CSV table of N, CA and C in Angstrom, one decimal:
chain,number,residue,atom,x,y,z
V,1,MET,N,-13.6,122.0,-13.2
V,1,MET,CA,-14.3,121.0,-12.6
V,1,MET,C,-13.4,119.9,-12.1
V,2,ARG,N,-13.6,119.4,-10.9
V,2,ARG,CA,-12.7,118.4,-10.4
V,2,ARG,C,-13.6,117.1,-10.3
V,3,VAL,N,-13.0,116.0,-10.8
V,3,VAL,CA,-13.7,114.7,-10.9
V,3,VAL,C,-12.9,113.7,-10.1
V,4,ASN,N,-13.5,113.0,-9.2
V,4,ASN,CA,-12.8,112.0,-8.5
V,4,ASN,C,-13.3,110.6,-9.0
V,5,HIS,N,-12.3,109.8,-9.5
V,5,HIS,CA,-12.7,108.5,-10.0
V,5,HIS,C,-12.4,107.5,-8.9
V,6,THR,N,-13.3,106.6,-8.6
V,6,THR,CA,-13.1,105.5,-7.7
V,6,THR,C,-13.3,104.2,-8.4
V,7,TYR,N,-12.5,103.3,-8.0
V,7,TYR,CA,-12.7,101.9,-8.5
V,7,TYR,C,-12.4,100.9,-7.4
V,8,GLY,N,-13.0,99.8,-7.6
V,8,GLY,CA,-12.7,98.7,-6.6
V,8,GLY,C,-11.7,97.8,-7.1
V,9,ARG,N,-10.7,97.5,-6.3
V,9,ARG,CA,-9.6,96.6,-6.7
V,9,ARG,C,-10.1,95.2,-6.4
V,10,GLY,N,-10.0,94.4,-7.4
V,10,GLY,CA,-10.4,93.0,-7.3
V,10,GLY,C,-9.2,92.1,-6.9
V,11,GLY,N,-8.0,92.6,-7.1
V,11,GLY,CA,-6.8,91.7,-6.8
V,11,GLY,C,-6.5,90.8,-8.0
V,12,ALA,N,-5.3,90.3,-7.9
V,12,ALA,CA,-4.8,89.4,-9.0
V,12,ALA,C,-4.9,88.0,-8.5
V,13,LEU,N,-5.2,87.1,-9.4
V,13,LEU,CA,-5.2,85.7,-9.1
V,13,LEU,C,-3.7,85.1,-9.2
V,14,ALA,N,-3.4,84.1,-8.4
V,14,ALA,CA,-2.1,83.5,-8.5
V,14,ALA,C,-2.3,82.2,-9.3
V,15,TYR,N,-1.5,82.0,-10.3
V,15,TYR,CA,-1.5,80.8,-11.1
V,15,TYR,C,-0.4,79.9,-10.7
V,16,LEU,N,-0.7,78.7,-10.2
V,16,LEU,CA,0.2,77.7,-9.8
V,16,LEU,C,0.3,76.6,-10.8
V,17,ALA,N,1.5,76.1,-11.1
V,17,ALA,CA,1.6,75.1,-12.1
V,17,ALA,C,2.6,74.1,-11.7
V,18,ALA,N,2.4,72.8,-12.2
V,18,ALA,CA,3.4,71.7,-11.9
V,18,ALA,C,3.5,71.0,-13.3
V,19,TYR,N,4.7,70.5,-13.5
V,19,TYR,CA,5.0,69.8,-14.8
V,19,TYR,C,5.5,68.4,-14.5
V,20,ASP,N,4.8,67.4,-15.1
V,20,ASP,CA,5.1,66.0,-15.0
V,20,ASP,C,6.1,65.7,-16.1
V,21,VAL,N,7.4,65.5,-15.8
V,21,VAL,CA,8.3,65.3,-16.9
V,21,VAL,C,8.2,64.0,-17.5
V,22,HIS,N,7.7,63.0,-16.8
V,22,HIS,CA,7.6,61.6,-17.3
V,22,HIS,C,6.4,61.5,-18.4
V,23,HIS,N,5.4,62.3,-18.2
V,23,HIS,CA,4.3,62.2,-19.1
V,23,HIS,C,4.0,63.5,-19.9
V,24,ALA,N,4.9,64.4,-19.8
V,24,ALA,CA,4.8,65.7,-20.5
V,24,ALA,C,3.4,66.4,-20.3
V,25,LYS,N,3.0,66.5,-19.1
V,25,LYS,CA,1.7,67.0,-18.8
V,25,LYS,C,1.9,68.2,-17.8
V,26,VAL,N,1.2,69.3,-18.0
V,26,VAL,CA,1.2,70.4,-17.1
V,26,VAL,C,-0.1,70.5,-16.3
V,27,PHE,N,0.0,70.6,-15.1
V,27,PHE,CA,-1.2,70.8,-14.2
V,27,PHE,C,-1.2,72.3,-13.7
V,28,GLY,N,-2.3,72.9,-13.8
V,28,GLY,CA,-2.4,74.3,-13.4
V,28,GLY,C,-3.7,74.6,-12.7
V,29,ARG,N,-3.6,75.6,-11.9
V,29,ARG,CA,-4.8,76.1,-11.2
V,29,ARG,C,-4.6,77.5,-10.8
V,30,ALA,N,-5.7,78.3,-10.8
V,30,ALA,CA,-5.7,79.7,-10.3
V,30,ALA,C,-6.3,79.7,-8.9
V,31,GLU,N,-5.6,80.4,-8.1
V,31,GLU,CA,-6.0,80.6,-6.7
V,31,GLU,C,-6.1,82.1,-6.3
V,32,PRO,N,-7.0,82.4,-5.4
V,32,PRO,CA,-7.1,83.8,-5.0
V,32,PRO,C,-5.9,84.4,-4.3
V,33,ARG,N,-5.0,83.6,-3.8
V,33,ARG,CA,-3.8,84.0,-3.1
V,33,ARG,C,-2.8,82.9,-3.1
V,34,THR,N,-1.6,83.3,-2.7
V,34,THR,CA,-0.5,82.3,-2.6
V,34,THR,C,-0.4,81.8,-1.2
V,35,GLY,N,0.4,80.8,-1.0
V,35,GLY,CA,0.7,80.3,0.3
V,35,GLY,C,0.7,78.8,0.3
V,36,ILE,N,0.8,78.2,1.5
V,36,ILE,CA,0.9,76.8,1.6
V,36,ILE,C,-0.4,76.1,1.2
V,37,ASP,N,-1.6,76.6,1.6
V,37,ASP,CA,-2.9,76.0,1.3
V,37,ASP,C,-3.1,75.9,-0.2
V,38,PRO,N,-2.9,77.0,-1.0
V,38,PRO,CA,-3.1,76.8,-2.5
V,38,PRO,C,-2.0,75.9,-3.1
V,39,PHE,N,-0.8,75.9,-2.5
V,39,PHE,CA,0.2,74.9,-3.0
V,39,PHE,C,-0.2,73.5,-2.7
V,40,MET,N,-0.7,73.2,-1.5
V,40,MET,CA,-1.2,71.9,-1.2
V,40,MET,C,-2.4,71.5,-2.1
V,41,ASN,N,-3.2,72.4,-2.5
V,41,ASN,CA,-4.3,72.1,-3.4
V,41,ASN,C,-3.7,71.6,-4.7
V,42,LEU,N,-2.7,72.2,-5.2
V,42,LEU,CA,-2.0,71.8,-6.4
V,42,LEU,C,-1.4,70.4,-6.3
V,43,VAL,N,-0.7,70.2,-5.2
V,43,VAL,CA,-0.1,68.9,-4.9
V,43,VAL,C,-1.2,67.8,-4.9
V,44,ASN,N,-2.3,68.1,-4.2
V,44,ASN,CA,-3.4,67.1,-4.1
V,44,ASN,C,-3.9,66.8,-5.5
V,45,GLN,N,-4.1,67.9,-6.3
V,45,GLN,CA,-4.6,67.7,-7.7
V,45,GLN,C,-3.7,66.8,-8.5
V,46,VAL,N,-2.4,67.0,-8.4
V,46,VAL,CA,-1.4,66.2,-9.1
V,46,VAL,C,-1.4,64.7,-8.6
V,47,MET,N,-1.5,64.6,-7.3
V,47,MET,CA,-1.4,63.2,-6.7
V,47,MET,C,-2.7,62.4,-6.9
V,48,ARG,N,-3.8,63.1,-7.1
V,48,ARG,CA,-5.0,62.4,-7.5
V,48,ARG,C,-5.1,61.8,-8.9
V,49,THR,N,-4.2,62.3,-9.7
V,49,THR,CA,-4.2,61.9,-11.1
V,49,THR,C,-3.5,60.6,-11.3
V,50,SER,N,-4.1,59.6,-11.9
V,50,SER,CA,-3.5,58.3,-12.1
V,50,SER,C,-3.0,58.2,-13.5
V,51,PHE,N,-1.9,57.6,-13.7
V,51,PHE,CA,-1.3,57.4,-15.0
V,51,PHE,C,-1.1,55.9,-15.2
V,52,ARG,N,-1.2,55.5,-16.5
V,52,ARG,CA,-1.0,54.1,-16.8
V,52,ARG,C,0.5,54.0,-17.1
V,53,LEU,N,1.1,53.1,-16.4
V,53,LEU,CA,2.6,52.9,-16.5
V,53,LEU,C,2.9,52.0,-17.8
V,54,ALA,N,3.8,52.4,-18.5
V,54,ALA,CA,4.2,51.7,-19.7
V,54,ALA,C,5.0,50.5,-19.3
V,55,GLY,N,4.8,49.4,-19.9
V,55,GLY,CA,5.6,48.2,-19.5
V,55,GLY,C,5.2,47.0,-20.1
């Protein structure tokens, strides 16, 4: 008996991360693909975060 198995490929997510060395904080996000748009989403996420400056 011959059996044919089929499956749908869902693809892998891309995990992008940035590290803030001044505050020891990691920012991360999962995107459906890589490229400039997902990278800019990460940059915008980091830039929207406000930190209290020591002083």
